[in-house]
Amino acid sequence: MGRWTEDRVIAAAPDQASVAAARKLAHPGPWSDTGSTDVLVWGKCQGSGKTPYQVSIDVVAPAYRCTCPSRKFPCKHALALLLLWARGEAAEAGAETSDFAAQWAGERTKRAAAQERRSGGNPDPAAQAKRLSERLALMDSGMADFARWLTDLVRTGLAAARTQPYSWWDGTAARLVDAQLPGLAEQVRAMGSDVHARVDWADHLLLRAGRWWAVTKAWARRGELDPAELADLRATIGWAMASAEVEEAESLPGPWLVLGAHRSDDGRLQQQRTWLRGPEGEVVVVLDFAAQGQTLAVPQLAGALLDVTVARYPGSAPRRALFAGPVLPRGAQASLGDGGGIADALEAESAAVARSPWRDRHPVLLGGVRVSPGNPGWLRDQAGDALPILGDSLASLLALTGGHPVDIFGELEEGRVRPLSLVVDGEVVTA
């Protein structure tokens, strides 16, 4: 089930008066806490009262719920949210499902299961297979269209791509969203800005185009991939996995050491990455998302020990994870562990890319490195190897380290390292 068109939204309206009322609300102003998955679209609409209306929509069934007093289904608030979603102006994919929408969806699932038990029936496998077949056909068509776009991009040259307006990139991204490939869509949208903002835009675009082409080929041969490879590919294209399904898989108890965290905001979606190391040495990353106007999860402090159970998504290491229970602080560590040299970090990154070429970043713990000034600044180890620093933390790193060797944890990304935390005078601090 792809993103609805505006015509389909209007067709779902109970009458023309509802359509007219919905159009007046179909702009981002009154909306907050919006988000979407492959099944749900949700958001809050501020009305005349103090408490905003909570709107939840199942776009597969379809089914609608709004806390407003209207007896029309869908009401004007649901129609307005669907119009925003259809235009790509709100309800961004990738956000964590809002509590009220998740509760509503859970209640619907429980009612359906109870009805099946009362009737003695089971889920219709034929209907499930049909829905999956329709979705895969839509994704196949989207991948084929994307492959043609990539072919044209290479044929006309990277320099020509840089002269294209942002609408050219955004139009391609919109088609990818329609084909249920939101992960690729976000990468294409970001590239529309990167080609103008980055000095190394040509190398960056060439690398991305190569990865995108590899994605189209891997998708065509997905039946030959092992479970971990297929999970990595699905994550890359944006095939979401329900949190409940992840929690049902194998979970690992703590304590978990917080290695570092990073927040980003692209103007549409906020993201927080928290890197953890378990008692057996496994490194995982917890991802939190929030749309504009929403609040991200409380960040965990680098060096903190957390008494919490962690559930892991399928895929190759380092795997994405989520907290499967309450997070209880258990003290702090004075060290992040034994760091290695830059050559070891690059070798580990190479091995990770060989397993999963779609990864954007890799965790690295460097031991005894010095921060050197420059543009953009460097991390140098005892062997004389160096990595350029990614981000704007150079000044604070120089102030914290004073030119002395320290252990630094960070993210290795396209040959550059983003420092997230370091050990200074027996204390773990944020970079």
Coordinates of C-alpha atoms in Angstrom, one line a residue:
M1 CA 0.0 0.0 0.0
G2 CA 1.7 3.2 -1.2
R3 CA 1.1 6.8 -0.2
W4 CA -2.4 7.9 -1.1
T5 CA -3.0 10.5 -3.8
E6 CA -5.2 13.6 -3.1
D7 CA -7.9 12.2 -5.3
R8 CA -8.1 9.0 -3.1
V9 CA -8.3 11.1 0.0
I10 CA -11.2 13.2 -1.4
A11 CA -12.9 9.9 -2.5
A12 CA -12.8 8.7 1.1
A13 CA -14.6 11.9 2.4
P14 CA -18.3 11.4 3.5
D15 CA -19.3 14.7 1.7
Q16 CA -18.0 17.8 0.0
A17 CA -18.5 19.9 3.1
S18 CA -15.9 17.7 4.9
V19 CA -13.5 18.1 2.0
A20 CA -13.9 21.9 2.1
A21 CA -13.3 22.0 5.9
A22 CA -10.3 19.6 5.6
R23 CA -8.6 21.8 3.0
K24 CA -8.6 24.7 5.4
L25 CA -6.7 22.5 7.9
A26 CA -4.4 20.9 5.4
H27 CA -1.3 23.0 6.2
P28 CA 1.4 22.3 8.9
G29 CA 0.4 25.2 11.2
P30 CA -2.2 23.5 13.5
W31 CA -0.4 20.1 13.4
S32 CA 2.1 18.5 15.7
D33 CA 3.4 15.0 16.6
T34 CA 2.8 13.7 13.1
G35 CA 4.3 10.5 11.8
S36 CA 3.7 7.5 9.7
T37 CA 4.6 3.9 9.1
D38 CA 3.6 1.5 6.3
V39 CA 0.2 1.1 8.0
L40 CA -0.5 4.0 10.3
V41 CA -0.6 7.8 9.9
W42 CA -1.1 10.0 13.1
G43 CA -0.9 13.5 14.3
K44 CA -2.4 16.1 16.7
C45 CA -4.5 19.0 15.4
Q46 CA -5.0 22.1 17.6
G47 CA -8.6 23.2 17.5
S48 CA -10.4 25.9 19.5
G49 CA -9.9 24.0 22.8
K50 CA -6.9 23.7 25.0
T51 CA -6.2 20.0 24.2
P52 CA -5.4 19.2 20.5
Y53 CA -7.4 16.4 18.8
Q54 CA -5.6 13.1 18.4
V55 CA -5.9 11.6 14.9
S56 CA -5.0 8.0 14.0
I57 CA -5.5 6.4 10.6
D58 CA -5.0 2.9 9.4
V59 CA -4.3 3.5 5.7
V60 CA -4.5 -0.3 4.9
A61 CA -7.9 -1.1 6.3
P62 CA -8.7 1.8 6.0
A63 CA -10.0 3.0 9.4
Y64 CA -10.1 6.3 11.2
R65 CA -10.1 7.6 14.8
C66 CA -10.2 11.2 16.0
T67 CA -11.0 12.6 19.5
C68 CA -13.1 15.4 18.1
P69 CA -16.9 15.2 18.6
S70 CA -17.7 14.8 14.9
R71 CA -19.8 11.8 13.9
K72 CA -18.5 11.8 10.3
F73 CA -16.0 9.1 9.3
P74 CA -13.4 10.2 8.3
C75 CA -13.8 13.6 9.9
K76 CA -12.3 16.8 8.6
H77 CA -9.2 16.3 10.8
A78 CA -8.5 12.9 9.5
L79 CA -9.0 14.1 5.9
A80 CA -6.7 17.1 6.5
L81 CA -3.9 14.8 7.9
L82 CA -4.3 12.5 4.9
L83 CA -4.0 15.5 2.5
L84 CA -0.8 16.6 4.3
W85 CA 0.5 13.0 4.1
A86 CA -0.4 12.7 0.4
R87 CA 1.6 15.9 -0.3
G88 CA 4.6 14.8 1.8
E89 CA 4.2 17.9 4.0
A90 CA 3.7 16.1 7.3
A91 CA 3.6 12.6 8.9
E92 CA 7.1 11.8 8.0
A93 CA 8.1 8.1 7.8
G94 CA 10.6 6.8 10.3
A95 CA 9.2 8.4 13.5
E96 CA 8.5 6.3 16.5
T97 CA 4.7 5.5 16.6
S98 CA 2.9 8.0 18.9
D99 CA 1.5 6.4 22.1
F100 CA -2.1 7.3 21.2
A101 CA -1.8 5.8 17.7
A102 CA 0.0 2.7 19.0
Q103 CA -2.7 2.2 21.6
W104 CA -5.5 2.5 19.1
A105 CA -3.7 0.1 16.7
G106 CA -3.1 -2.4 19.5
E107 CA -6.8 -2.2 20.5
R108 CA -7.8 -2.9 16.9
T109 CA -5.5 -5.9 16.8
K110 CA -6.8 -7.3 20.0
R111 CA -10.4 -6.9 18.9
A112 CA -9.6 -8.6 15.6
A113 CA -7.9 -11.5 17.4
A114 CA -10.8 -11.8 19.8
Q115 CA -13.2 -11.9 16.9
E116 CA -11.1 -14.6 15.2
R117 CA -11.1 -16.7 18.4
R118 CA -14.9 -16.3 18.7
S119 CA -15.4 -17.3 15.1
G120 CA -12.9 -20.1 15.3
G121 CA -11.2 -18.7 12.3
N122 CA -7.5 -17.8 11.5
P123 CA -6.0 -15.0 9.6
D124 CA -6.6 -15.4 5.9
P125 CA -3.2 -16.5 4.5
A126 CA -4.4 -15.8 1.0
A127 CA -5.3 -12.2 1.8
Q128 CA -2.0 -11.7 3.6
A129 CA -0.1 -13.2 0.6
K130 CA -2.0 -10.9 -1.8
R131 CA -1.2 -7.8 0.2
L132 CA 2.5 -8.7 0.4
S133 CA 2.5 -9.5 -3.4
E134 CA 1.0 -6.1 -4.2
R135 CA 3.5 -4.3 -2.0
L136 CA 6.5 -6.2 -3.5
A137 CA 5.2 -5.4 -7.0
L138 CA 5.0 -1.7 -6.1
M139 CA 8.5 -1.8 -4.7
D140 CA 9.8 -3.7 -7.8
S141 CA 8.3 -1.0 -10.0
G142 CA 9.9 1.7 -7.9
M143 CA 13.3 0.1 -8.0
A144 CA 13.1 -0.2 -11.8
D145 CA 12.2 3.5 -12.0
F146 CA 15.1 4.4 -9.7
A147 CA 17.5 2.3 -11.8
R148 CA 16.5 4.2 -14.9
W149 CA 17.0 7.5 -13.0
L150 CA 20.4 6.5 -11.9
T151 CA 21.3 5.5 -15.5
D152 CA 20.3 8.9 -16.7
L153 CA 22.2 10.6 -13.9
V154 CA 25.4 8.8 -14.9
R155 CA 24.9 9.3 -18.6
T156 CA 24.4 13.1 -18.3
G157 CA 27.3 13.4 -15.8
L158 CA 27.7 14.4 -12.2
A159 CA 28.3 18.0 -13.0
A160 CA 24.9 18.2 -14.8
A161 CA 23.2 16.7 -11.7
R162 CA 24.7 19.6 -9.6
T163 CA 22.9 22.2 -11.7
Q164 CA 19.5 20.6 -11.2
P165 CA 17.0 22.4 -8.9
Y166 CA 16.1 20.8 -5.6
S167 CA 12.7 20.0 -7.1
W168 CA 14.5 17.5 -9.4
W169 CA 15.8 15.5 -6.4
D170 CA 12.6 16.0 -4.4
G171 CA 10.5 14.6 -7.3
T172 CA 12.6 11.5 -7.5
A173 CA 12.3 11.1 -3.7
A174 CA 8.5 11.5 -3.9
R175 CA 8.3 8.6 -6.4
L176 CA 10.4 6.5 -4.1
V177 CA 8.0 7.3 -1.2
D178 CA 5.1 6.3 -3.4
A179 CA 6.9 3.0 -4.1
Q180 CA 7.3 2.4 -0.3
L181 CA 11.1 3.0 -0.4
P182 CA 11.3 5.8 2.1
G183 CA 14.9 5.1 3.2
L184 CA 16.2 5.7 -0.4
A185 CA 13.9 8.7 -0.6
E186 CA 15.5 10.4 2.4
Q187 CA 19.0 9.8 0.9
V188 CA 18.0 11.3 -2.4
R189 CA 16.5 14.4 -0.7
A190 CA 19.6 14.9 1.3
M191 CA 21.8 14.7 -1.8
G192 CA 19.9 17.6 -3.3
S193 CA 21.4 19.7 -0.6
D194 CA 24.8 17.9 -0.2
V195 CA 25.8 18.6 -3.8
H196 CA 25.8 22.3 -3.0
A197 CA 26.9 22.3 0.6
R198 CA 29.9 19.9 0.5
V199 CA 33.3 20.6 -1.0
D200 CA 33.7 17.0 -1.9
W201 CA 30.3 16.8 -3.5
A202 CA 31.5 14.9 -6.5
D203 CA 33.1 12.1 -4.6
H204 CA 30.2 12.0 -2.2
L205 CA 27.6 11.7 -5.1
L206 CA 29.7 9.1 -6.9
L207 CA 29.9 7.0 -3.7
R208 CA 26.1 7.3 -3.1
A209 CA 25.2 6.6 -6.7
G210 CA 27.3 3.4 -6.6
R211 CA 25.6 2.3 -3.5
W212 CA 22.1 3.1 -4.9
W213 CA 22.9 1.1 -8.0
A214 CA 24.1 -1.8 -5.8
V215 CA 20.8 -1.6 -3.9
T216 CA 18.8 -2.0 -7.1
K217 CA 20.8 -5.0 -8.0
A218 CA 20.6 -6.6 -4.6
W219 CA 16.8 -6.0 -4.4
A220 CA 16.4 -7.9 -7.7
R221 CA 18.3 -10.8 -6.2
R222 CA 16.9 -10.6 -2.7
G223 CA 15.9 -14.3 -2.8
E224 CA 19.6 -15.2 -2.8
L225 CA 20.5 -13.2 0.4
D226 CA 20.9 -14.7 3.8
P227 CA 18.6 -13.4 6.6
A228 CA 21.2 -10.8 7.9
E229 CA 21.9 -9.5 4.4
L230 CA 18.2 -9.2 3.6
A231 CA 17.6 -7.4 6.9
D232 CA 20.3 -4.9 6.2
L233 CA 18.8 -4.3 2.7
R234 CA 15.3 -3.8 4.1
A235 CA 16.6 -1.3 6.6
T236 CA 18.4 0.6 3.9
I237 CA 15.3 1.0 1.7
G238 CA 13.1 1.9 4.7
W239 CA 11.1 -1.3 5.3
A240 CA 10.0 -0.7 8.9
M241 CA 9.8 -3.4 11.5
A242 CA 7.4 -3.1 14.3
S243 CA 8.9 -2.7 17.8
A244 CA 6.7 -5.5 19.2
E245 CA 8.2 -7.9 16.6
V246 CA 11.7 -6.9 17.6
E247 CA 10.9 -7.3 21.3
E248 CA 9.7 -10.8 20.7
A249 CA 13.1 -11.8 19.4
E250 CA 16.1 -12.6 21.5
S251 CA 16.9 -9.9 24.1
L252 CA 20.1 -9.4 26.0
P253 CA 20.3 -8.2 29.7
G254 CA 22.7 -5.5 30.9
P255 CA 24.5 -3.8 32.1
W256 CA 25.1 -1.8 29.0
L257 CA 27.8 0.9 28.8
V258 CA 27.0 4.1 26.9
L259 CA 29.8 4.7 24.5
G260 CA 28.5 7.9 23.1
A261 CA 25.5 9.6 21.4
H262 CA 24.8 12.0 18.6
R263 CA 21.8 14.1 17.7
S264 CA 20.9 15.4 14.2
D265 CA 18.1 17.5 12.7
D266 CA 17.6 17.9 9.0
G267 CA 14.7 20.3 9.4
R268 CA 12.1 17.5 8.8
L269 CA 13.1 14.8 11.3
Q270 CA 15.2 14.7 14.4
Q271 CA 17.4 11.6 15.1
Q272 CA 19.3 10.5 18.1
R273 CA 21.9 7.6 17.9
T274 CA 23.1 6.1 21.2
W275 CA 25.9 3.6 21.0
L276 CA 26.1 0.9 23.7
R277 CA 28.4 -2.0 24.5
G278 CA 27.1 -5.1 26.3
P279 CA 28.7 -7.3 28.9
E280 CA 29.9 -9.7 26.2
G281 CA 31.5 -6.8 24.2
E282 CA 28.8 -6.5 21.5
V283 CA 28.2 -3.0 20.2
V284 CA 24.7 -1.9 19.3
V285 CA 23.0 1.4 18.4
V286 CA 19.7 2.6 19.7
L287 CA 17.9 5.0 17.2
D288 CA 15.3 7.5 18.4
F289 CA 13.3 9.7 16.0
A290 CA 11.0 12.7 16.4
A291 CA 9.2 14.8 13.9
Q292 CA 9.4 18.6 14.1
G293 CA 7.5 19.7 17.2
Q294 CA 8.0 16.4 19.0
T295 CA 10.5 15.7 21.8
L296 CA 13.3 13.2 21.4
A297 CA 14.0 10.6 24.1
V298 CA 16.1 11.7 27.0
P299 CA 19.8 11.3 26.0
Q300 CA 22.0 8.9 27.9
L301 CA 25.3 10.2 29.3
A302 CA 28.5 8.7 27.8
G303 CA 30.2 6.4 30.3
A304 CA 27.0 5.6 32.1
L305 CA 26.1 1.9 33.0
L306 CA 22.5 1.1 32.3
D307 CA 20.7 -1.8 33.8
V308 CA 18.3 -2.5 31.0
T309 CA 17.4 -5.3 28.6
V310 CA 18.1 -4.6 25.0
A311 CA 16.3 -6.2 22.0
R312 CA 18.1 -6.3 18.7
Y313 CA 16.9 -5.9 15.2
P314 CA 17.9 -8.5 12.6
G315 CA 21.0 -7.7 10.5
S316 CA 24.8 -7.7 10.6
A317 CA 26.9 -6.2 13.4
P318 CA 26.7 -3.5 14.7
R319 CA 23.0 -4.1 15.0
R320 CA 20.3 -1.6 15.7
A321 CA 18.6 -2.2 19.0
L322 CA 15.9 -0.8 21.3
F323 CA 15.3 -0.7 25.0
A324 CA 13.0 -3.5 25.9
G325 CA 12.2 -2.3 29.4
P326 CA 12.8 0.5 31.9
V327 CA 16.3 2.1 31.8
L328 CA 17.9 2.2 35.3
P329 CA 21.2 4.0 35.8
R330 CA 23.8 1.8 37.6
G331 CA 26.7 4.2 38.0
A332 CA 29.4 5.4 35.7
Q333 CA 32.6 4.1 34.3
A334 CA 36.0 5.8 34.2
S335 CA 36.9 4.2 30.9
L336 CA 35.3 3.2 27.6
G337 CA 37.6 0.1 27.2
D338 CA 40.7 -0.6 25.3
G339 CA 41.0 1.5 22.2
G340 CA 43.0 0.5 19.1
G341 CA 44.9 2.3 16.4
I342 CA 43.5 4.0 13.3
A343 CA 44.7 1.2 11.0
D344 CA 42.7 -1.3 13.1
A345 CA 39.7 0.9 12.9
L346 CA 39.9 1.1 9.1
E347 CA 40.4 -2.6 8.8
A348 CA 37.3 -3.2 11.0
E349 CA 35.3 -0.8 8.9
S350 CA 36.4 -2.5 5.7
A351 CA 35.2 -5.9 7.1
A352 CA 31.9 -4.3 8.1
V353 CA 31.4 -2.8 4.6
A354 CA 32.1 -6.2 3.1
R355 CA 29.3 -7.7 5.1
S356 CA 26.9 -4.8 4.6
P357 CA 27.9 -2.1 1.9
W358 CA 24.9 0.0 2.8
R359 CA 26.2 1.3 6.1
D360 CA 26.8 5.0 6.5
R361 CA 28.9 4.9 9.7
H362 CA 30.8 2.6 12.0
P363 CA 31.7 2.8 15.7
V364 CA 35.4 3.2 16.5
L365 CA 37.3 3.4 19.8
L366 CA 40.7 4.9 19.3
G367 CA 43.3 4.6 22.0
G368 CA 46.1 7.2 22.7
V369 CA 45.2 9.6 19.9
R370 CA 46.1 13.3 19.8
V371 CA 44.0 16.1 18.5
S372 CA 45.8 18.2 16.0
P373 CA 44.6 21.6 14.7
G374 CA 43.9 22.2 11.1
N375 CA 41.0 22.4 8.7
P376 CA 39.0 20.4 9.6
G377 CA 41.4 19.1 12.3
W378 CA 42.9 15.6 12.8
L379 CA 43.1 12.7 15.1
R380 CA 46.7 11.1 15.1
D381 CA 47.7 7.9 16.7
Q382 CA 51.1 6.7 18.0
A383 CA 51.8 4.9 14.6
G384 CA 51.5 8.2 12.8
D385 CA 48.2 7.4 11.1
A386 CA 45.6 10.2 11.0
L387 CA 41.9 10.7 10.3
P388 CA 40.2 14.0 9.6
I389 CA 37.6 15.2 12.1
L390 CA 34.0 15.4 11.1
G391 CA 31.8 18.0 12.7
D392 CA 32.5 21.2 14.6
S393 CA 34.0 19.7 17.8
L394 CA 37.7 20.7 17.1
A395 CA 37.8 23.6 19.5
S396 CA 36.3 21.7 22.4
L397 CA 38.5 18.7 21.7
L398 CA 41.6 20.9 21.8
A399 CA 40.5 22.5 25.0
L400 CA 39.7 19.2 26.7
T401 CA 42.8 17.3 25.7
G402 CA 45.4 20.1 25.8
G403 CA 47.5 18.2 23.2
H404 CA 47.8 15.0 25.3
P405 CA 46.9 11.5 24.0
V406 CA 43.4 10.4 25.0
D407 CA 41.0 7.6 24.2
I408 CA 38.2 8.7 21.9
F409 CA 35.0 7.0 20.8
G410 CA 33.3 8.2 17.6
E411 CA 31.6 7.3 14.3
L412 CA 33.7 6.7 11.2
E413 CA 31.9 8.0 8.2
E414 CA 33.3 8.2 4.6
G415 CA 36.9 8.3 5.8
R416 CA 36.3 10.9 8.6
V417 CA 35.6 10.4 12.3
R418 CA 33.0 12.2 14.3
P419 CA 34.2 12.2 18.0
L420 CA 31.3 11.6 20.4
S421 CA 33.1 11.0 23.8
L422 CA 36.6 10.9 25.2
V423 CA 38.3 9.9 28.5
V424 CA 40.1 12.9 30.2
D425 CA 41.7 12.5 33.7
G426 CA 39.8 9.3 34.4
E427 CA 36.4 10.6 33.4
V428 CA 34.3 10.0 30.4
V429 CA 33.1 13.3 28.9
T430 CA 31.1 14.3 25.8
A431 CA 33.1 15.6 22.9

